[in-house]
CSV table of C-alpha atoms and ligand atoms in Angstrom, one decimal:
chain,number,residue,atom,x,y,z
A,1,MET,CA,-11.7,97.2,-126.8
A,2,SER,CA,-13.7,96.4,-129.9
A,3,HIS,CA,-15.8,93.2,-130.2
A,4,ILE,CA,-13.9,90.1,-131.2
A,5,LEU,CA,-15.8,89.7,-134.4
A,6,GLU,CA,-15.0,93.3,-135.4
A,7,ARG,CA,-11.4,92.7,-134.8
A,8,ALA,CA,-11.5,89.4,-136.7
A,9,ARG,CA,-13.1,91.2,-139.6
A,10,ASP,CA,-10.2,93.6,-139.8
A,11,GLN,CA,-7.4,91.2,-139.0
A,12,VAL,CA,-8.5,87.9,-140.6
A,13,LEU,CA,-10.9,88.8,-143.4
A,14,GLU,CA,-9.1,92.0,-144.6
A,15,ARG,CA,-5.5,91.1,-143.8
A,16,GLY,CA,-5.5,87.3,-143.9
A,17,GLU,CA,-3.8,87.0,-140.5
A,18,GLY,CA,-5.2,84.3,-138.2
A,19,LEU,CA,-6.5,84.9,-134.8
A,20,SER,CA,-4.4,84.4,-131.7
A,21,GLU,CA,-5.2,81.7,-129.1
A,22,ALA,CA,-6.8,84.3,-126.8
A,23,ASP,CA,-9.0,85.6,-129.6
A,24,VAL,CA,-10.0,82.0,-130.7
A,25,LEU,CA,-11.1,81.5,-127.1
A,26,GLU,CA,-13.3,84.6,-127.3
A,27,VAL,CA,-14.9,83.2,-130.5
A,28,LEU,CA,-15.5,79.8,-128.7
A,29,ARG,CA,-17.2,81.7,-125.9
A,30,LEU,CA,-19.5,83.7,-128.1
A,31,PRO,CA,-23.2,83.4,-127.1
A,32,ASP,CA,-25.6,81.5,-129.4
A,33,SER,CA,-27.0,84.9,-130.4
A,34,ARG,CA,-23.7,85.8,-132.2
A,35,LEU,CA,-23.1,82.4,-133.7
A,36,GLU,CA,-24.6,83.1,-137.1
A,37,GLU,CA,-22.5,86.3,-137.4
A,38,ALA,CA,-19.4,84.3,-136.5
A,39,LEU,CA,-20.2,81.6,-139.1
A,40,ALA,CA,-20.9,84.3,-141.8
A,41,LEU,CA,-17.5,85.9,-141.1
A,42,ALA,CA,-15.8,82.6,-141.3
A,43,HIS,CA,-17.5,81.9,-144.6
A,44,GLU,CA,-16.5,85.3,-146.0
A,45,THR,CA,-13.0,84.6,-144.8
A,46,ARG,CA,-12.9,81.2,-146.5
A,47,LEU,CA,-14.2,82.7,-149.8
A,48,ARG,CA,-11.7,85.6,-149.7
A,49,TRP,CA,-8.6,83.5,-148.9
A,50,CYS,CA,-9.4,80.1,-150.4
A,51,GLY,CA,-12.1,80.8,-153.0
A,52,PRO,CA,-15.4,79.1,-153.6
A,53,GLU,CA,-14.0,75.7,-154.5
A,54,VAL,CA,-14.5,72.6,-152.3
A,55,GLU,CA,-11.9,69.9,-152.2
A,56,VAL,CA,-13.4,66.4,-152.2
A,57,GLU,CA,-11.4,63.4,-150.9
A,58,GLY,CA,-12.0,59.7,-150.6
A,59,ILE,CA,-10.3,57.5,-148.0
A,60,VAL,CA,-9.5,53.8,-147.9
A,61,SER,CA,-8.1,51.7,-145.1
A,62,LEU,CA,-5.3,49.4,-146.1
A,63,LYS,CA,-5.1,47.9,-142.7
A,64,THR,CA,-8.0,48.3,-140.2
A,65,GLY,CA,-8.0,47.6,-136.5
A,66,GLY,CA,-5.4,45.8,-134.3
A,67,CYS,CA,-3.3,49.0,-133.7
A,68,PRO,CA,-0.9,48.7,-130.8
A,69,GLU,CA,-1.5,52.3,-129.7
A,70,ASP,CA,-4.1,53.3,-127.1
A,71,CYS,CA,-5.7,56.5,-128.5
A,72,HIS,CA,-8.8,56.6,-126.3
A,73,PHE,CA,-11.1,57.7,-129.0
A,74,CYS,CA,-10.1,55.0,-131.5
A,75,SER,CA,-12.0,51.8,-132.2
A,76,GLN,CA,-9.1,50.6,-134.2
A,77,SER,CA,-6.9,50.2,-131.1
A,78,GLY,CA,-6.2,46.5,-130.4
A,79,ARG,CA,-6.2,47.3,-126.7
A,80,PHE,CA,-9.9,47.9,-126.4
A,81,GLU,CA,-12.8,45.5,-126.8
A,82,THR,CA,-14.5,47.2,-129.8
A,83,PRO,CA,-16.6,45.7,-132.6
A,84,VAL,CA,-13.8,46.6,-135.1
A,85,ARG,CA,-11.9,43.5,-136.3
A,86,ALA,CA,-8.4,43.6,-137.8
A,87,ALA,CA,-8.7,43.4,-141.5
A,88,ARG,CA,-6.6,44.2,-144.7
A,89,ILE,CA,-7.9,45.1,-148.1
A,90,ASP,CA,-6.4,43.6,-151.3
A,91,ILE,CA,-5.0,45.8,-154.1
A,92,PRO,CA,-7.8,45.3,-156.6
A,93,SER,CA,-10.4,46.4,-154.1
A,94,LEU,CA,-8.3,49.4,-153.2
A,95,VAL,CA,-8.0,50.4,-156.9
A,96,GLU,CA,-11.7,50.0,-157.2
A,97,ALA,CA,-12.2,52.4,-154.2
A,98,ALA,CA,-9.9,54.9,-155.8
A,99,ARG,CA,-11.8,54.6,-159.1
A,100,GLN,CA,-15.2,55.2,-157.3
A,101,THR,CA,-13.7,58.1,-155.5
A,102,ALA,CA,-12.5,59.7,-158.7
A,103,ARG,CA,-15.9,59.2,-160.2
A,104,THR,CA,-17.4,61.6,-157.6
A,105,GLY,CA,-15.1,64.3,-158.9
A,106,ALA,CA,-12.8,63.9,-156.0
A,107,SER,CA,-9.2,65.1,-156.4
A,108,GLU,CA,-7.7,63.3,-153.4
A,109,PHE,CA,-7.5,59.7,-152.4
A,110,CYS,CA,-6.0,58.9,-149.0
A,111,ILE,CA,-4.6,55.5,-148.1
A,112,VAL,CA,-4.6,55.0,-144.3
A,113,ALA,CA,-3.4,52.2,-142.0
A,114,ALA,CA,-4.1,51.7,-138.3
A,115,VAL,CA,-0.5,51.4,-137.1
A,116,ARG,CA,1.9,53.3,-134.8
A,117,GLY,CA,4.2,53.6,-137.9
A,118,PRO,CA,4.7,51.6,-141.0
A,119,ASP,CA,7.0,48.5,-141.1
A,120,ARG,CA,8.7,47.3,-144.2
A,121,ARG,CA,5.9,45.0,-145.2
A,122,LEU,CA,3.3,47.8,-145.0
A,123,MET,CA,5.6,50.2,-146.9
A,124,ASP,CA,5.9,47.5,-149.7
A,125,GLN,CA,2.1,47.2,-149.8
A,126,VAL,CA,1.7,51.0,-150.0
A,127,ARG,CA,4.1,51.1,-152.9
A,128,ALA,CA,2.3,48.4,-154.7
A,129,ALA,CA,-1.1,50.1,-154.0
A,130,ILE,CA,0.2,53.4,-155.3
A,131,GLN,CA,1.6,51.9,-158.4
A,132,ALA,CA,-1.7,50.0,-159.1
A,133,ILE,CA,-3.8,53.2,-158.6
A,134,ARG,CA,-1.5,55.3,-160.8
A,135,GLU,CA,-1.8,52.8,-163.6
A,136,SER,CA,-5.6,53.1,-163.8
A,137,VAL,CA,-6.9,56.2,-162.0
A,138,GLU,CA,-6.1,59.9,-162.2
A,139,ILE,CA,-6.1,61.2,-158.7
A,140,ASN,CA,-3.8,62.7,-156.1
A,141,ILE,CA,-2.6,60.2,-153.6
A,142,ALA,CA,-2.2,61.0,-149.9
A,143,CYS,CA,-1.2,58.6,-147.1
A,144,SER,CA,-1.8,58.3,-143.4
A,145,LEU,CA,0.5,55.7,-141.9
A,146,GLY,CA,1.4,57.0,-138.5
A,147,ILE,CA,4.8,58.0,-137.2
A,148,LEU,CA,7.5,58.1,-140.0
A,149,THR,CA,11.3,57.8,-140.2
A,150,ALA,CA,13.1,60.1,-142.5
A,151,GLU,CA,13.8,57.2,-144.9
A,152,GLN,CA,10.1,56.3,-145.0
A,153,ALA,CA,9.2,59.9,-145.7
A,154,ASP,CA,11.7,60.0,-148.6
A,155,GLU,CA,10.3,56.8,-150.0
A,156,LEU,CA,6.8,58.2,-150.0
A,157,VAL,CA,7.9,61.3,-151.8
A,158,GLU,CA,9.7,59.2,-154.4
A,159,TRP,CA,6.5,57.3,-155.0
A,160,GLY,CA,4.6,60.5,-155.7
A,161,VAL,CA,2.7,60.9,-152.4
A,162,HIS,CA,1.9,64.5,-152.4
A,163,ARG,CA,0.2,64.9,-149.0
A,164,TYR,CA,0.7,63.2,-145.7
A,165,ASN,CA,-1.9,63.1,-142.9
A,166,HIS,CA,-0.9,62.9,-139.3
A,167,ASN,CA,-3.2,64.5,-136.7
A,168,LEU,CA,-2.2,66.3,-133.6
A,169,GLU,CA,-5.6,65.1,-132.4
A,170,ALA,CA,-5.6,67.1,-129.1
A,171,ALA,CA,-4.0,70.1,-127.5
A,172,ARG,CA,-0.5,69.4,-126.1
A,173,SER,CA,-1.8,69.9,-122.5
A,174,HIS,CA,-4.7,67.5,-123.1
A,175,PHE,CA,-2.8,64.8,-125.1
A,176,PRO,CA,-1.7,62.8,-122.1
A,177,ASN,CA,-5.4,62.2,-121.2
A,178,VAL,CA,-6.0,60.9,-124.7
A,179,VAL,CA,-2.9,58.8,-125.5
A,180,SER,CA,-0.3,57.1,-123.3
A,181,THR,CA,1.6,55.0,-125.9
A,182,HIS,CA,3.2,57.9,-127.7
A,183,THR,CA,3.7,61.6,-127.1
A,184,TRP,CA,2.4,64.8,-128.7
A,185,GLU,CA,6.0,65.7,-129.4
A,186,GLU,CA,6.4,62.5,-131.5
A,187,ARG,CA,3.4,63.5,-133.6
A,188,ARG,CA,4.8,67.0,-134.0
A,189,ALA,CA,8.2,65.6,-135.1
A,190,THR,CA,6.6,63.6,-137.9
A,191,LEU,CA,4.8,66.7,-139.2
A,192,GLN,CA,8.0,68.5,-139.2
A,193,LEU,CA,9.6,65.7,-141.2
A,194,VAL,CA,6.8,65.6,-143.7
A,195,ARG,CA,7.2,69.3,-144.4
A,196,GLU,CA,11.0,69.1,-144.6
A,197,ARG,CA,10.9,66.2,-147.1
A,198,GLY,CA,8.5,68.1,-149.4
A,199,MET,CA,5.0,66.6,-148.9
A,200,GLU,CA,2.0,68.7,-148.1
A,201,VAL,CA,1.0,68.6,-144.5
A,202,CYS,CA,-2.5,67.4,-143.5
A,203,CYS,CA,-2.9,67.8,-139.7
A,204,GLY,CA,-6.2,67.4,-138.0
A,205,CYS,CA,-7.9,67.3,-134.6
A,206,ILE,CA,-10.8,65.8,-132.7
A,207,ILE,CA,-13.1,68.1,-130.9
A,208,GLY,CA,-15.2,66.9,-128.0
A,209,MET,CA,-12.7,64.7,-126.1
A,210,GLY,CA,-13.4,66.2,-122.8
A,211,GLU,CA,-11.1,69.2,-123.4
A,212,THR,CA,-11.8,72.6,-121.9
A,213,LEU,CA,-12.6,75.6,-124.2
A,214,GLU,CA,-9.1,76.9,-123.3
A,215,GLN,CA,-7.6,73.7,-124.6
A,216,ARG,CA,-9.8,73.9,-127.7
A,217,ALA,CA,-8.3,77.3,-128.3
A,218,GLU,CA,-4.8,76.0,-127.5
A,219,LEU,CA,-5.2,73.3,-130.1
A,220,ALA,CA,-6.2,75.8,-132.7
A,221,ALA,CA,-3.0,77.8,-132.0
A,222,GLN,CA,-0.9,74.7,-132.1
A,223,LEU,CA,-2.4,73.6,-135.4
A,224,ALA,CA,-1.9,77.1,-136.9
A,225,GLU,CA,1.7,77.0,-135.8
A,226,VAL,CA,2.2,73.8,-137.8
A,227,ASP,CA,0.8,75.8,-140.8
A,228,PRO,CA,-0.9,72.8,-142.4
A,229,ASP,CA,-2.1,72.7,-146.0
A,230,GLU,CA,-5.1,70.9,-144.7
A,231,VAL,CA,-6.9,70.5,-141.4
A,232,PRO,CA,-9.4,67.7,-141.1
A,233,MET,CA,-11.8,68.6,-138.2
A,234,ASN,CA,-13.3,65.6,-136.5
A,235,PHE,CA,-15.9,65.6,-133.8
A,236,LEU,CA,-15.8,62.8,-131.3
A,237,ASP,CA,-18.1,59.9,-132.2
A,238,PRO,CA,-17.9,58.0,-128.9
A,239,ARG,CA,-17.3,54.4,-130.0
A,240,PRO,CA,-18.4,51.5,-127.9
A,241,GLY,CA,-15.6,49.8,-126.0
A,242,THR,CA,-13.2,52.7,-126.2
A,243,PRO,CA,-12.3,54.7,-123.0
A,244,PHE,CA,-14.2,57.6,-124.5
A,245,ALA,CA,-17.4,55.6,-125.1
A,246,GLU,CA,-19.4,57.5,-122.5
A,247,LEU,CA,-18.3,61.0,-123.4
A,248,PRO,CA,-21.2,63.2,-124.5
A,249,VAL,CA,-21.5,64.1,-128.2
A,250,ILE,CA,-20.6,67.8,-128.6
A,251,GLU,CA,-23.6,70.1,-128.9
A,252,PRO,CA,-24.2,71.4,-132.5
A,253,PRO,CA,-23.7,75.1,-131.6
A,254,ASP,CA,-20.4,74.3,-129.9
A,255,ALA,CA,-19.3,72.3,-133.0
A,256,LEU,CA,-20.2,75.2,-135.3
A,257,ARG,CA,-18.4,77.7,-133.0
A,258,ALA,CA,-15.3,75.5,-133.2
A,259,ILE,CA,-15.6,75.5,-137.0
A,260,ALA,CA,-15.8,79.3,-137.2
A,261,ALA,CA,-13.1,79.8,-134.7
A,262,TYR,CA,-10.7,77.4,-136.4
A,263,ARG,CA,-11.3,79.0,-139.8
A,264,LEU,CA,-10.6,82.4,-138.2
A,265,ALA,CA,-7.4,81.0,-136.8
A,266,MET,CA,-6.3,79.5,-140.1
A,267,PRO,CA,-7.7,81.7,-143.0
A,268,ARG,CA,-5.8,80.0,-145.8
A,269,THR,CA,-6.0,76.3,-144.9
A,270,ILE,CA,-8.1,73.6,-146.4
A,271,LEU,CA,-10.5,73.0,-143.6
A,272,ARG,CA,-12.1,69.6,-144.0
A,273,PHE,CA,-15.2,68.2,-142.5
A,274,ALA,CA,-14.0,64.7,-141.4
A,275,GLY,CA,-15.5,62.1,-139.0
A,276,GLY,CA,-18.4,62.6,-136.7
A,277,ARG,CA,-20.2,65.3,-138.5
A,278,GLU,CA,-23.4,63.4,-139.2
A,279,LEU,CA,-23.7,62.4,-135.6
A,280,THR,CA,-22.9,65.9,-134.3
A,281,LEU,CA,-24.5,68.1,-136.9
A,282,GLY,CA,-26.8,66.1,-139.1
A,283,ASP,CA,-27.8,67.1,-142.6
A,284,PHE,CA,-28.6,70.7,-141.6
A,285,GLY,CA,-25.2,71.1,-139.9
A,286,THR,CA,-23.3,70.0,-143.0
A,287,ARG,CA,-24.9,73.0,-144.8
A,288,GLN,CA,-24.0,75.3,-142.0
A,289,GLY,CA,-20.5,74.0,-141.9
A,290,VAL,CA,-19.8,74.7,-145.6
A,291,LEU,CA,-21.4,78.1,-145.1
A,292,GLY,CA,-19.3,78.6,-142.0
A,293,GLY,CA,-15.7,78.1,-143.1
A,294,ILE,CA,-15.4,74.5,-144.2
A,295,ASN,CA,-14.0,74.0,-147.8
A,296,ALA,CA,-13.4,70.3,-148.1
A,297,ILE,CA,-15.3,67.1,-147.5
A,298,ILE,CA,-14.7,63.4,-147.3
A,299,VAL,CA,-17.0,61.3,-149.5
A,300,GLY,CA,-18.2,57.9,-148.6
A,301,ASN,CA,-16.8,55.8,-145.8
A,302,TYR,CA,-14.9,57.2,-142.8
A,303,LEU,CA,-12.6,54.4,-141.6
A,304,THR,CA,-14.9,52.6,-139.2
A,305,THR,CA,-18.3,54.4,-139.4
A,306,LEU,CA,-20.4,54.9,-142.5
A,307,GLY,CA,-20.5,58.4,-143.8
A,308,ARG,CA,-23.3,59.8,-146.0
A,309,ASP,CA,-24.0,58.9,-149.6
A,310,PRO,CA,-21.6,61.0,-151.7
A,311,SER,CA,-24.4,62.2,-153.9
A,312,GLU,CA,-26.1,64.0,-151.0
A,313,ASP,CA,-22.9,66.1,-150.4
A,314,LEU,CA,-22.3,66.7,-154.1
A,315,ASP,CA,-25.9,67.8,-154.6
A,316,LEU,CA,-25.5,70.2,-151.7
A,317,LEU,CA,-22.4,71.7,-153.1
A,318,ALA,CA,-24.1,72.2,-156.5
A,319,GLU,CA,-27.0,73.9,-154.8
A,320,LEU,CA,-24.7,76.2,-152.9
A,321,SER,CA,-22.8,77.0,-156.2
A,322,MET,CA,-19.5,75.7,-154.7
A,323,PRO,CA,-17.5,74.0,-157.5
A,324,VAL,CA,-15.6,70.8,-156.7
A,325,ARG,CA,-11.9,71.6,-156.9
A,326,ALA,CA,-10.6,70.1,-160.1
A,327,LEU,CA,-7.7,67.6,-160.2
A,328,SER,CA,-5.6,69.8,-162.4
A,329,THR,CA,-5.4,72.5,-159.8
A,330,THR,CA,-3.9,70.3,-157.2
A,331,LEU,CA,-1.7,67.9,-159.2
B,401,SF4,S1,-5.6,56.7,-133.8
B,401,SF4,FE1,-4.2,55.7,-135.1
B,401,SF4,S2,-2.4,55.3,-133.7
B,401,SF4,FE2,-4.2,55.7,-132.4
B,401,SF4,S3,-5.1,53.7,-131.9
B,401,SF4,FE3,-6.2,54.5,-133.7
B,401,SF4,S4,-5.1,53.7,-135.5
B,401,SF4,FE4,-3.7,53.5,-133.7
């Protein structure tokens, strides 16, 4: 049988068909000596099926901390003793964050809240926030508010939310080791709802939560099955006070193998570098990532940890001749 990268070249690069779970596992098991080749193929694949543009997104937290859920990686859970304190942002500060995000050339602005799912009060705040942003900033608005009801999904669509983020986080078989207060199936159902009601689906994952390589491949297949418009890839940043505080940070070659493998599993998706990349990969890794299948980045703050200065990322994209995706192409 031919080598996995030869098969991937024919199947993914030439025909645009993502790798199966078994093939993703083979990519994840590639020796370091083949890593560069895998990243180069993932990059070619991204250029072929997505083009050279990079989508830039900003993110703001409407409600931080105090979440009733127990996701073991999350410093915003109210169940763990973490340094994150419950906080809310007012609308003028939120509009200012959207304005600053738009100034970087970003086309996406995501409003997030640390909740199991939104209640009426939060939905009203979201509506007010969206209205205020629309009045003064030209940017696509996305939301990440947890598990939704059908009525809530309809309301978001009505207010013009074009994309909804809800992560699978972990492979189905690993999920019970990560969260006990809700199920993988509940997460999956919200994604289904989001798609049915007409929003774009943004569905991400966290790599490095003690999963096996088989489970990492399983997660890639489960994400591909959701067929998301966007996949934010996070790498675990073990936060003090959380049950995962002592997990080791994933090794850079393993993180890069995961990026290449996930691109080859999902040739057409927007694959976004999300949280944990500075810790895992550093500056050099960011360059390798955007030359290895990544085609979207978050600028500025990630919810509870500080990201890089946006200008560093934008300079890097300019140097690599990767244009920032313009607003008009996504509105
Ligand atoms: S990941 Fe979301 S649902 Fe889970 S504890 Fe954190 S904020 Fe709550």
